[in-house]
């Protein structure tokens, strides 16, 4: 029965994910990616198809669904062309748990460093945070109400508690417990016989038995006598009504924001924290769980803080939100989401590729060992985490690398087979830089315009200036190391460095960035043969 219940629960979660993702067709996915990433049509189509196949898989029956493995992707292209941004935007678009890791940070089992299973634990942590945030948003209204009541208790101590009625002490009750007889005079006297005379003997009892008919009747009579005596409202009742009126006045002032700067004292529970460290092998997760259990056993220390009402409200709201959500439900939902829709982006995978003949000694041994450790994770394994075991059979892995020194064929054959989809990303030229500077929603020209606008400095880029910036970036990339679109960041910083420094002093003003302005600020740097001193 429990397995059937678990299967139904998983099917419901799958259907929920299906409804959330069904609106994303491959064409719509590419259109969304176009808002942030210029070019790279092949890569966008590949990830769009991979994501859509996951949506299609969720619509199948459970038996068939378990047999369909994700089509992992290997992106090949120079740095700065959009590999990481494509994976990040894809995960955000699908609402999937996402983690970006560097392949070079992991070591083979037996070496000091992070083990490859930690990427799944990091992914599970990201899923926990995502689900917890969603659930906290669903209880925001109730958490705000509770935080408001807690603030009123801090501002007006004692008004939020109901006045307790004085307890009446129970009276001793005589309860019959038995009879006994007095025997006649044994000396043969002629006195009257007391045979059969019985005396009921009772003992005082504090505890009243409701099943005793006599006792229940006495209680009813006592209650009727008490109700018959009229009670006039005393000073405590009047004070209680006055406190309620004052509390409502403070509630109104609190909602109107008139008490935001008032100082209140709150008690914050601090959980004991253990220092973060790394260790060899796979025992780190077990050790971390043990330390967490010890921390929970001893509990956290309570510390009083003096804070403003606005800051105290945030802390109280966070505490109340934490109380309102179900931690077990968070763990179950996050695990289901990670296993079904999680995405792991492994960057710099070319750095662990073994060049030439294998087994040549040196660092190549460790690199190939990392590949062997990554292989079972990509193939499908169960990784133990503090939130329970996580299965990686259906997690989508996206690997990327420049492969300017090594080749994809330098990876071990088993790992190559686990990345069936390979896409090559194109290098960026002048036209691409021109589009990057103007088309995306977060274009660099828009970013710098908004940044300087906060200082009341209004800058305007002319089309000729933008075109000149794109040409200079392409020229520097051709003469130096090709770092792709990241070159635009260095160009823009060099262009606006003086203006950004002087902005607070010259505000308010309006400055037009023309082609002549660009040439004045950048031509000397670009023409300098030792460009490395100035631009990366």
Coordinates of C-alpha atoms in Angstrom, one line a residue:
X1 CA 0.0 0.0 0.0
X2 CA 2.8 2.4 0.9
X3 CA 4.5 1.9 -2.5
X4 CA 1.2 2.6 -4.3
X5 CA 0.7 5.7 -2.3
X6 CA 4.3 6.9 -3.1
X7 CA 3.7 6.2 -6.8
X8 CA 0.5 8.2 -6.8
X9 CA 2.3 11.1 -5.0
X10 CA 5.1 11.1 -7.6
X11 CA 2.6 11.0 -10.4
X12 CA 0.8 14.1 -9.0
X13 CA 4.1 15.9 -8.7
X14 CA 5.0 14.9 -12.3
X15 CA 1.7 16.2 -13.6
X16 CA 2.3 19.5 -11.7
X17 CA 5.7 19.9 -13.4
X18 CA 4.1 19.0 -16.7
X19 CA 1.6 21.8 -16.4
X20 CA 4.3 24.3 -15.5
X21 CA 6.5 23.3 -18.5
X22 CA 3.9 22.5 -21.1
X23 CA 3.6 26.1 -22.2
X24 CA 7.3 26.1 -23.4
X25 CA 7.5 25.0 -27.1
X26 CA 11.0 24.8 -28.7
X27 CA 10.3 27.9 -30.7
X28 CA 9.2 29.8 -27.6
X29 CA 12.3 28.6 -25.7
X30 CA 14.6 29.9 -28.4
X31 CA 12.7 33.2 -28.5
X32 CA 13.2 33.7 -24.8
X33 CA 16.9 32.9 -25.0
X34 CA 17.2 35.4 -27.9
X35 CA 16.2 38.2 -25.4
X36 CA 19.5 37.7 -23.5
X37 CA 21.9 35.8 -25.8
X38 CA 23.0 36.9 -29.3
X39 CA 23.5 34.3 -32.0
X40 CA 24.4 30.7 -31.3
X41 CA 21.3 29.3 -33.0
X42 CA 22.5 25.7 -33.0
X43 CA 23.2 25.7 -29.3
X44 CA 19.8 27.3 -28.6
X45 CA 18.0 24.8 -30.7
X46 CA 19.8 21.9 -29.0
X47 CA 18.9 23.0 -25.5
X48 CA 15.4 23.8 -26.5
X49 CA 14.9 20.2 -27.9
X50 CA 16.5 18.7 -24.8
X51 CA 14.2 20.7 -22.5
X52 CA 11.1 19.8 -24.6
X53 CA 12.0 16.1 -24.5
X54 CA 11.9 16.3 -20.8
X55 CA 8.4 17.8 -21.0
X56 CA 7.4 15.0 -23.4
X57 CA 8.8 12.4 -21.0
X58 CA 6.7 13.6 -18.1
X59 CA 3.5 12.9 -20.2
X60 CA 4.4 9.2 -20.6
X61 CA 3.3 6.3 -18.4
X62 CA 5.5 5.6 -15.4
X63 CA 7.0 2.4 -16.9
X64 CA 8.1 4.0 -20.1
X65 CA 9.1 7.3 -18.4
X66 CA 11.7 5.5 -16.2
X67 CA 13.4 4.0 -19.3
X68 CA 14.0 7.3 -21.1
X69 CA 17.3 8.9 -20.3
X70 CA 18.1 12.6 -20.7
X71 CA 20.1 13.7 -23.8
X72 CA 23.1 15.4 -22.2
X73 CA 24.7 18.2 -24.1
X74 CA 28.4 19.0 -24.7
X75 CA 29.0 22.6 -25.8
X76 CA 32.2 23.4 -27.5
X77 CA 33.4 26.9 -28.1
X78 CA 35.8 29.7 -26.9
X79 CA 35.2 31.6 -23.7
X80 CA 32.7 34.4 -23.7
X81 CA 30.4 33.2 -26.4
X82 CA 27.4 32.4 -24.1
X83 CA 27.8 28.8 -23.0
X84 CA 27.2 29.4 -19.3
X85 CA 24.5 32.0 -20.0
X86 CA 22.5 29.6 -22.2
X87 CA 22.4 27.0 -19.4
X88 CA 21.6 29.5 -16.7
X89 CA 18.8 31.2 -18.7
X90 CA 17.4 27.7 -19.6
X91 CA 17.2 26.6 -16.0
X92 CA 15.5 29.9 -15.0
X93 CA 13.1 29.6 -17.8
X94 CA 12.0 26.1 -16.8
X95 CA 12.0 26.9 -13.1
X96 CA 14.4 24.0 -12.5
X97 CA 17.0 23.5 -9.8
X98 CA 20.3 24.6 -11.4
X99 CA 23.9 24.5 -10.3
X100 CA 27.1 25.5 -12.1
X101 CA 30.3 23.8 -11.2
X102 CA 33.9 23.8 -12.4
X103 CA 35.3 20.4 -13.4
X104 CA 38.7 21.5 -12.1
X105 CA 37.6 21.8 -8.5
X106 CA 37.0 18.1 -8.1
X107 CA 39.7 15.5 -7.4
X108 CA 39.9 11.8 -7.7
X109 CA 38.9 9.7 -4.7
X110 CA 41.9 9.4 -2.5
X111 CA 43.1 13.0 -3.1
X112 CA 42.4 15.9 -0.8
X113 CA 39.6 18.0 -2.3
X114 CA 35.9 17.9 -3.2
X115 CA 34.4 14.6 -4.4
X116 CA 32.2 14.7 -7.5
X117 CA 29.1 13.7 -5.5
X118 CA 29.1 17.1 -3.8
X119 CA 27.7 18.6 -7.1
X120 CA 24.5 16.6 -6.5
X121 CA 24.4 17.7 -2.9
X122 CA 24.8 21.3 -4.0
X123 CA 22.0 20.8 -6.5
X124 CA 19.8 19.4 -3.8
X125 CA 20.6 22.4 -1.6
X126 CA 19.5 24.7 -4.5
X127 CA 16.3 22.8 -4.9
X128 CA 15.6 23.0 -1.2
X129 CA 16.1 26.8 -1.3
X130 CA 13.9 27.1 -4.4
X131 CA 11.0 25.1 -2.9
X132 CA 11.3 26.8 0.5
X133 CA 11.1 30.2 -1.1
X134 CA 8.0 29.2 -3.0
X135 CA 6.2 27.9 0.1
X136 CA 7.2 30.9 2.1
X137 CA 5.6 33.1 -0.5
X138 CA 2.4 31.1 -0.2
X139 CA 2.1 31.8 3.5
X140 CA 3.2 35.4 3.3
X141 CA -0.2 36.8 4.4
X142 CA -0.4 34.6 7.5
X143 CA 3.3 35.3 8.4
X144 CA 2.7 39.0 8.2
X145 CA -0.3 38.8 10.5
X146 CA 1.7 36.8 13.1
X147 CA 4.6 39.2 12.8
X148 CA 2.3 42.1 13.4
X149 CA 0.9 40.5 16.5
X150 CA 4.4 39.8 17.8
X151 CA 5.4 43.4 17.1
X152 CA 2.4 44.7 19.1
X153 CA 3.4 42.4 22.0
X154 CA 6.8 44.0 21.9
X155 CA 5.4 47.5 21.8
X156 CA 2.7 46.9 24.4
X157 CA 3.8 44.1 26.7
X158 CA 0.9 42.2 28.3
X159 CA -1.9 43.5 26.1
X160 CA -1.9 40.5 23.8
X161 CA -2.4 38.0 26.5
X162 CA -5.9 37.1 27.8
X163 CA -6.5 37.7 31.5
X164 CA -6.6 34.4 33.3
X165 CA -9.6 33.7 35.6
X166 CA -8.6 33.0 39.2
X167 CA -8.7 29.3 40.0
X168 CA -11.0 28.2 42.8
X169 CA -9.5 25.7 45.2
X170 CA -11.5 22.4 45.3
X171 CA -13.4 21.8 48.6
X172 CA -13.1 18.5 50.4
X173 CA -16.0 16.2 49.6
X174 CA -17.1 13.4 51.8
X175 CA -17.6 10.3 49.8
X176 CA -19.1 7.0 51.3
X177 CA -16.5 4.2 51.1
X178 CA -18.3 1.4 53.0
X179 CA -20.1 0.3 56.3
X180 CA -19.2 -1.7 59.3
X181 CA -21.3 -3.2 62.2
X182 CA -20.9 -2.8 66.1
X183 CA -21.2 -6.2 67.7
X184 CA -23.2 -6.6 71.0
X185 CA -21.5 -6.8 74.4
X186 CA -19.5 -9.9 74.6
X187 CA -19.7 -10.0 78.4
X188 CA -23.3 -11.0 78.3
X189 CA -24.6 -7.7 79.5
X190 CA -28.2 -6.7 79.4
X191 CA -27.6 -3.5 77.4
X192 CA -29.4 -2.9 74.2
X193 CA -28.3 -4.8 71.1
X194 CA -26.7 -2.7 68.4
X195 CA -26.7 -5.5 65.9
X196 CA -27.4 -4.2 62.4
X197 CA -26.7 -0.6 63.3
X198 CA -24.5 0.7 60.5
X199 CA -22.5 3.8 60.3
X200 CA -21.5 5.2 57.0
X201 CA -17.9 6.4 57.2
X202 CA -16.5 8.9 54.7
X203 CA -13.0 10.4 54.0
X204 CA -12.2 13.7 52.4
X205 CA -11.4 13.5 48.6
X206 CA -9.8 16.2 46.5
X207 CA -10.4 14.4 43.2
X208 CA -14.0 14.4 42.0
X209 CA -15.2 11.5 39.9
X210 CA -17.6 12.7 37.2
X211 CA -19.1 9.2 37.1
X212 CA -20.3 9.6 40.7
X213 CA -23.9 10.7 40.5
X214 CA -23.9 12.5 43.8
X215 CA -20.6 14.3 43.1
X216 CA -21.8 15.5 39.7
X217 CA -25.0 16.8 41.3
X218 CA -23.1 18.7 44.0
X219 CA -20.9 20.4 41.3
X220 CA -24.0 21.4 39.3
X221 CA -25.5 22.9 42.5
X222 CA -22.3 24.8 43.2
X223 CA -22.2 26.2 39.7
X224 CA -25.8 27.3 39.9
X225 CA -25.1 29.1 43.1
X226 CA -22.1 30.8 41.6
X227 CA -24.1 31.9 38.5
X228 CA -26.8 33.3 40.7
X229 CA -24.5 35.9 42.2
X230 CA -24.2 38.9 40.0
X231 CA -20.7 40.2 39.4
X232 CA -19.9 43.8 38.7
X233 CA -17.0 44.5 36.3
X234 CA -14.0 45.3 38.4
X235 CA -11.0 47.5 37.6
X236 CA -9.2 44.6 35.8
X237 CA -12.0 44.2 33.2
X238 CA -12.0 48.0 32.6
X239 CA -8.3 48.0 32.2
X240 CA -8.5 45.1 29.8
X241 CA -10.9 47.1 27.6
X242 CA -8.6 50.1 27.7
X243 CA -5.6 47.9 26.7
X244 CA -7.5 46.5 23.7
X245 CA -8.3 50.0 22.6
X246 CA -4.6 51.1 22.9
X247 CA -3.5 47.9 21.0
X248 CA -5.8 48.8 18.1
X249 CA -4.5 52.3 18.0
X250 CA -0.9 51.0 17.8
X251 CA -2.0 48.5 15.2
X252 CA -3.2 51.4 13.0
X253 CA 0.0 53.4 13.5
X254 CA 2.0 50.3 12.7
X255 CA 0.2 49.7 9.4
X256 CA 0.6 53.4 8.5
X257 CA 4.3 53.2 9.0
X258 CA 4.5 55.7 11.9
X259 CA 6.5 53.4 14.2
X260 CA 9.1 52.1 11.7
X261 CA 12.0 53.9 13.5
X262 CA 10.9 52.9 17.1
X263 CA 13.4 50.6 18.9
X264 CA 12.2 47.3 20.2
X265 CA 14.0 44.4 21.9
X266 CA 13.5 41.0 20.4
X267 CA 15.0 37.6 21.3
X268 CA 16.7 35.8 18.4
X269 CA 17.5 32.1 18.5
X270 CA 21.0 31.5 17.2
X271 CA 21.8 28.0 15.9
X272 CA 25.4 26.9 16.7
X273 CA 27.5 26.9 13.5
X274 CA 30.4 24.6 12.8
X275 CA 33.3 25.8 10.6
X276 CA 33.2 24.6 7.0
X277 CA 36.0 22.3 6.0
X278 CA 36.8 19.7 3.4
X279 CA 38.0 16.1 3.9
X280 CA 38.8 13.1 1.7
X281 CA 36.4 10.4 0.7
X282 CA 32.6 10.3 0.9
X283 CA 32.3 10.6 4.6
X284 CA 31.9 14.3 4.6
X285 CA 28.1 14.2 4.2
X286 CA 27.8 11.8 7.1
X287 CA 30.0 13.9 9.3
X288 CA 28.0 17.0 8.4
X289 CA 24.7 15.3 9.2
X290 CA 26.1 14.2 12.6
X291 CA 27.3 17.7 13.4
X292 CA 23.9 19.1 12.4
X293 CA 22.2 16.5 14.7
X294 CA 24.5 17.6 17.6
X295 CA 23.7 21.2 16.9
X296 CA 20.0 20.4 17.1
X297 CA 20.4 18.5 20.3
X298 CA 22.1 21.3 22.2
X299 CA 19.9 23.9 20.6
X300 CA 20.8 27.5 19.8
X301 CA 21.5 30.2 22.2
X302 CA 19.0 33.0 22.6
X303 CA 20.3 36.5 22.2
X304 CA 18.5 39.8 22.7
X305 CA 18.8 42.6 20.2
X306 CA 17.7 46.2 20.0
X307 CA 16.3 46.8 16.5
X308 CA 14.0 49.1 14.7
X309 CA 10.5 48.0 14.1
X310 CA 11.1 47.8 10.3
X311 CA 14.1 45.4 10.9
X312 CA 12.3 43.5 13.6
X313 CA 9.4 42.9 11.3
X314 CA 11.6 41.2 8.7
X315 CA 13.2 38.9 11.3
X316 CA 9.8 38.0 12.9
X317 CA 8.2 37.5 9.5
X318 CA 11.1 35.1 8.5
X319 CA 10.7 33.2 11.7
X320 CA 6.9 32.9 11.4
X321 CA 7.3 31.8 7.7
X322 CA 9.7 29.1 8.8
X323 CA 7.2 27.8 11.4
X324 CA 4.3 27.7 8.9
X325 CA 6.0 25.6 6.2
X326 CA 6.3 21.8 6.5
X327 CA 10.0 20.8 6.3
X328 CA 9.3 17.2 5.3
X329 CA 7.1 18.5 2.5
X330 CA 9.9 20.8 1.4
X331 CA 12.4 18.0 1.3
X332 CA 10.0 15.7 -0.7
X333 CA 9.1 18.3 -3.2
X334 CA 12.7 19.4 -3.7
X335 CA 13.9 15.9 -4.1
X336 CA 11.2 15.2 -6.7
X337 CA 12.0 18.4 -8.6
X338 CA 15.8 17.7 -8.6
X339 CA 15.4 14.2 -9.8
X340 CA 12.9 15.1 -12.6
X341 CA 14.0 18.5 -13.8
X342 CA 17.4 19.3 -12.2
X343 CA 20.2 20.7 -14.4
X344 CA 23.9 20.5 -13.7
X345 CA 26.2 22.7 -15.8
X346 CA 29.8 21.3 -15.7
X347 CA 32.1 24.0 -17.0
X348 CA 35.8 23.7 -18.0
X349 CA 35.4 20.0 -18.7
X350 CA 38.2 20.3 -21.3
X351 CA 40.7 21.0 -18.5
X352 CA 40.3 17.4 -17.2
X353 CA 40.7 15.9 -20.6
X354 CA 43.8 13.7 -21.0
X355 CA 45.9 14.8 -24.0
X356 CA 47.8 12.2 -26.0
X357 CA 48.5 8.7 -24.7
X358 CA 46.8 7.8 -21.4
X359 CA 48.8 6.6 -18.4
X360 CA 51.7 8.9 -19.0
X361 CA 51.9 9.9 -15.3
X362 CA 51.8 13.4 -13.9
X363 CA 48.6 15.3 -13.4
X364 CA 46.9 13.4 -16.2
X365 CA 46.3 10.5 -13.8
X366 CA 44.2 12.6 -11.5
X367 CA 42.4 14.2 -14.4
X368 CA 41.4 10.8 -15.8
X369 CA 40.4 9.8 -12.3
X370 CA 38.0 12.7 -12.1
X371 CA 36.4 11.6 -15.4
X372 CA 36.0 8.1 -14.0
X373 CA 34.3 9.5 -10.9
X374 CA 32.0 11.8 -12.9
X375 CA 30.9 8.9 -15.1
X376 CA 28.7 7.0 -12.7
X377 CA 27.0 10.3 -11.6
X378 CA 26.2 11.1 -15.2
X379 CA 25.1 7.5 -16.0
X380 CA 22.8 7.4 -13.0
X381 CA 23.5 6.8 -9.4
X382 CA 22.1 7.4 -5.9
X383 CA 23.8 10.1 -3.9
X384 CA 23.2 10.4 -0.2
X385 CA 22.4 13.9 1.0
X386 CA 21.3 15.3 4.4
X387 CA 17.8 15.5 2.9
X388 CA 17.7 11.8 1.8
X389 CA 19.0 9.8 -1.2
X390 CA 18.9 11.5 -4.6
X391 CA 18.8 9.5 -7.9
X392 CA 20.6 11.1 -10.8
X393 CA 19.1 8.9 -13.6
X394 CA 17.1 11.8 -15.1
X395 CA 19.1 14.9 -14.2
X396 CA 20.2 16.8 -17.3
X397 CA 24.0 17.4 -17.5
X398 CA 25.3 20.1 -19.7
X399 CA 29.1 20.2 -20.1
X400 CA 31.1 22.9 -21.8
X401 CA 34.7 23.7 -22.7
X402 CA 36.8 25.7 -25.1
X403 CA 38.9 22.6 -26.1
X404 CA 41.5 24.9 -27.6
X405 CA 44.3 22.7 -26.3
X406 CA 42.6 19.3 -25.9
X407 CA 39.9 17.7 -28.0
X408 CA 36.6 16.1 -27.0
X409 CA 38.0 12.8 -28.1
X410 CA 40.6 13.1 -25.3
X411 CA 37.8 12.4 -22.8
X412 CA 37.4 8.8 -21.9
X413 CA 35.1 7.0 -24.3
X414 CA 32.5 6.1 -21.7
X415 CA 32.1 9.8 -20.7
X416 CA 31.9 10.8 -24.4
X417 CA 29.0 8.4 -24.9
X418 CA 27.1 10.0 -22.1
X419 CA 27.0 13.4 -23.9
X420 CA 25.3 12.4 -27.2
X421 CA 24.4 16.0 -28.2
X422 CA 27.4 18.1 -29.3
X423 CA 27.1 21.7 -30.4
X424 CA 29.8 24.0 -31.5
X425 CA 29.4 27.7 -30.6
X426 CA 30.6 30.3 -33.1
X427 CA 33.2 33.0 -32.3
X428 CA 31.8 36.5 -32.0
X429 CA 32.6 39.2 -34.5
X430 CA 31.9 42.9 -35.0
X431 CA 28.2 42.4 -36.0
X432 CA 27.6 40.2 -32.9
X433 CA 29.2 42.7 -30.6
X434 CA 27.0 45.4 -32.1
X435 CA 23.9 43.4 -31.4
X436 CA 25.1 42.5 -27.9
X437 CA 25.5 46.2 -27.1
X438 CA 21.9 47.1 -28.2
X439 CA 19.5 44.2 -28.5
X440 CA 19.4 42.2 -25.2
X441 CA 17.2 43.3 -22.4
X442 CA 20.3 43.7 -20.2
X443 CA 22.5 45.2 -22.9
X444 CA 25.7 46.8 -21.6
X445 CA 24.8 50.3 -22.9
X446 CA 21.5 50.1 -21.0
X447 CA 23.3 49.0 -17.9
X448 CA 25.7 51.8 -17.8
X449 CA 23.0 54.3 -18.7
X450 CA 20.9 53.2 -15.7
X451 CA 23.9 53.2 -13.4
X452 CA 25.0 56.7 -14.1
X453 CA 21.3 57.9 -14.0
X454 CA 21.4 57.2 -10.3
X455 CA 23.9 60.0 -10.0
X456 CA 21.7 62.3 -12.2
X457 CA 24.1 61.9 -15.1
X458 CA 22.2 61.2 -18.3
X459 CA 24.4 59.6 -21.0
X460 CA 23.3 58.9 -24.6
X461 CA 25.1 56.6 -27.0
X462 CA 24.9 57.5 -30.6
X463 CA 24.7 54.7 -33.2
X464 CA 28.1 55.6 -34.6
X465 CA 29.6 55.3 -31.1
X466 CA 28.1 51.9 -30.5
X467 CA 29.4 50.7 -33.9
X468 CA 32.9 52.0 -33.1
X469 CA 32.9 50.2 -29.7
X470 CA 32.0 46.9 -31.5
X471 CA 34.7 47.4 -34.0
X472 CA 37.3 48.1 -31.3
X473 CA 36.3 45.0 -29.3
X474 CA 36.6 42.8 -32.4
X475 CA 40.0 44.3 -33.2
X476 CA 41.4 43.7 -29.7
X477 CA 40.1 40.1 -29.7
X478 CA 41.8 39.4 -33.0
X479 CA 45.2 40.8 -31.8
X480 CA 45.1 39.4 -28.3
X481 CA 43.5 36.4 -26.7
X482 CA 39.9 35.9 -27.9
X483 CA 37.7 36.3 -24.8
X484 CA 34.5 36.8 -26.6
X485 CA 31.9 39.2 -25.3
X486 CA 33.8 39.7 -22.1
X487 CA 36.0 42.1 -24.1
X488 CA 33.1 44.5 -24.2
X489 CA 33.2 44.8 -20.4
X490 CA 36.8 46.0 -20.5
X491 CA 36.2 48.3 -23.4
X492 CA 33.2 49.9 -21.7
X493 CA 35.0 50.3 -18.4
X494 CA 37.9 52.0 -20.1
X495 CA 35.5 54.3 -22.0
X496 CA 33.5 55.4 -18.9
X497 CA 36.1 55.3 -16.2
X498 CA 36.7 59.0 -16.0
X499 CA 33.0 59.8 -16.3
X500 CA 32.1 57.3 -13.5
X501 CA 34.7 58.9 -11.2
X502 CA 33.5 62.4 -11.8
X503 CA 29.8 61.7 -11.9
X504 CA 28.9 62.9 -8.4
X505 CA 30.8 66.2 -8.9
X506 CA 29.3 67.1 -12.3
X507 CA 25.7 66.1 -11.7
X508 CA 23.2 66.9 -12.9
X509 CA 24.3 66.9 -16.5
X510 CA 23.7 65.2 -19.8
X511 CA 26.5 63.8 -21.9
X512 CA 26.4 62.3 -25.4
X513 CA 28.8 59.5 -26.2
X514 CA 29.8 60.1 -29.9
X515 CA 32.3 58.3 -32.1
X516 CA 34.8 61.1 -31.5
X517 CA 34.4 60.6 -27.7
X518 CA 35.1 56.9 -28.2
X519 CA 38.2 57.6 -30.3
X520 CA 39.5 60.1 -27.8
X521 CA 39.3 57.7 -24.9
X522 CA 40.2 54.4 -26.5
X523 CA 42.2 54.8 -29.7
X524 CA 45.5 55.3 -27.9
X525 CA 44.9 52.1 -25.9
X526 CA 44.0 50.0 -28.9
X527 CA 46.9 51.2 -30.9
X528 CA 49.4 50.5 -28.1
X529 CA 51.3 47.3 -28.8
X530 CA 51.4 46.4 -25.1
X531 CA 47.6 46.1 -24.8
X532 CA 47.9 43.7 -21.9
X533 CA 48.8 46.5 -19.5
X534 CA 45.4 48.1 -20.1
X535 CA 42.8 45.6 -21.3
X536 CA 43.1 42.2 -19.7

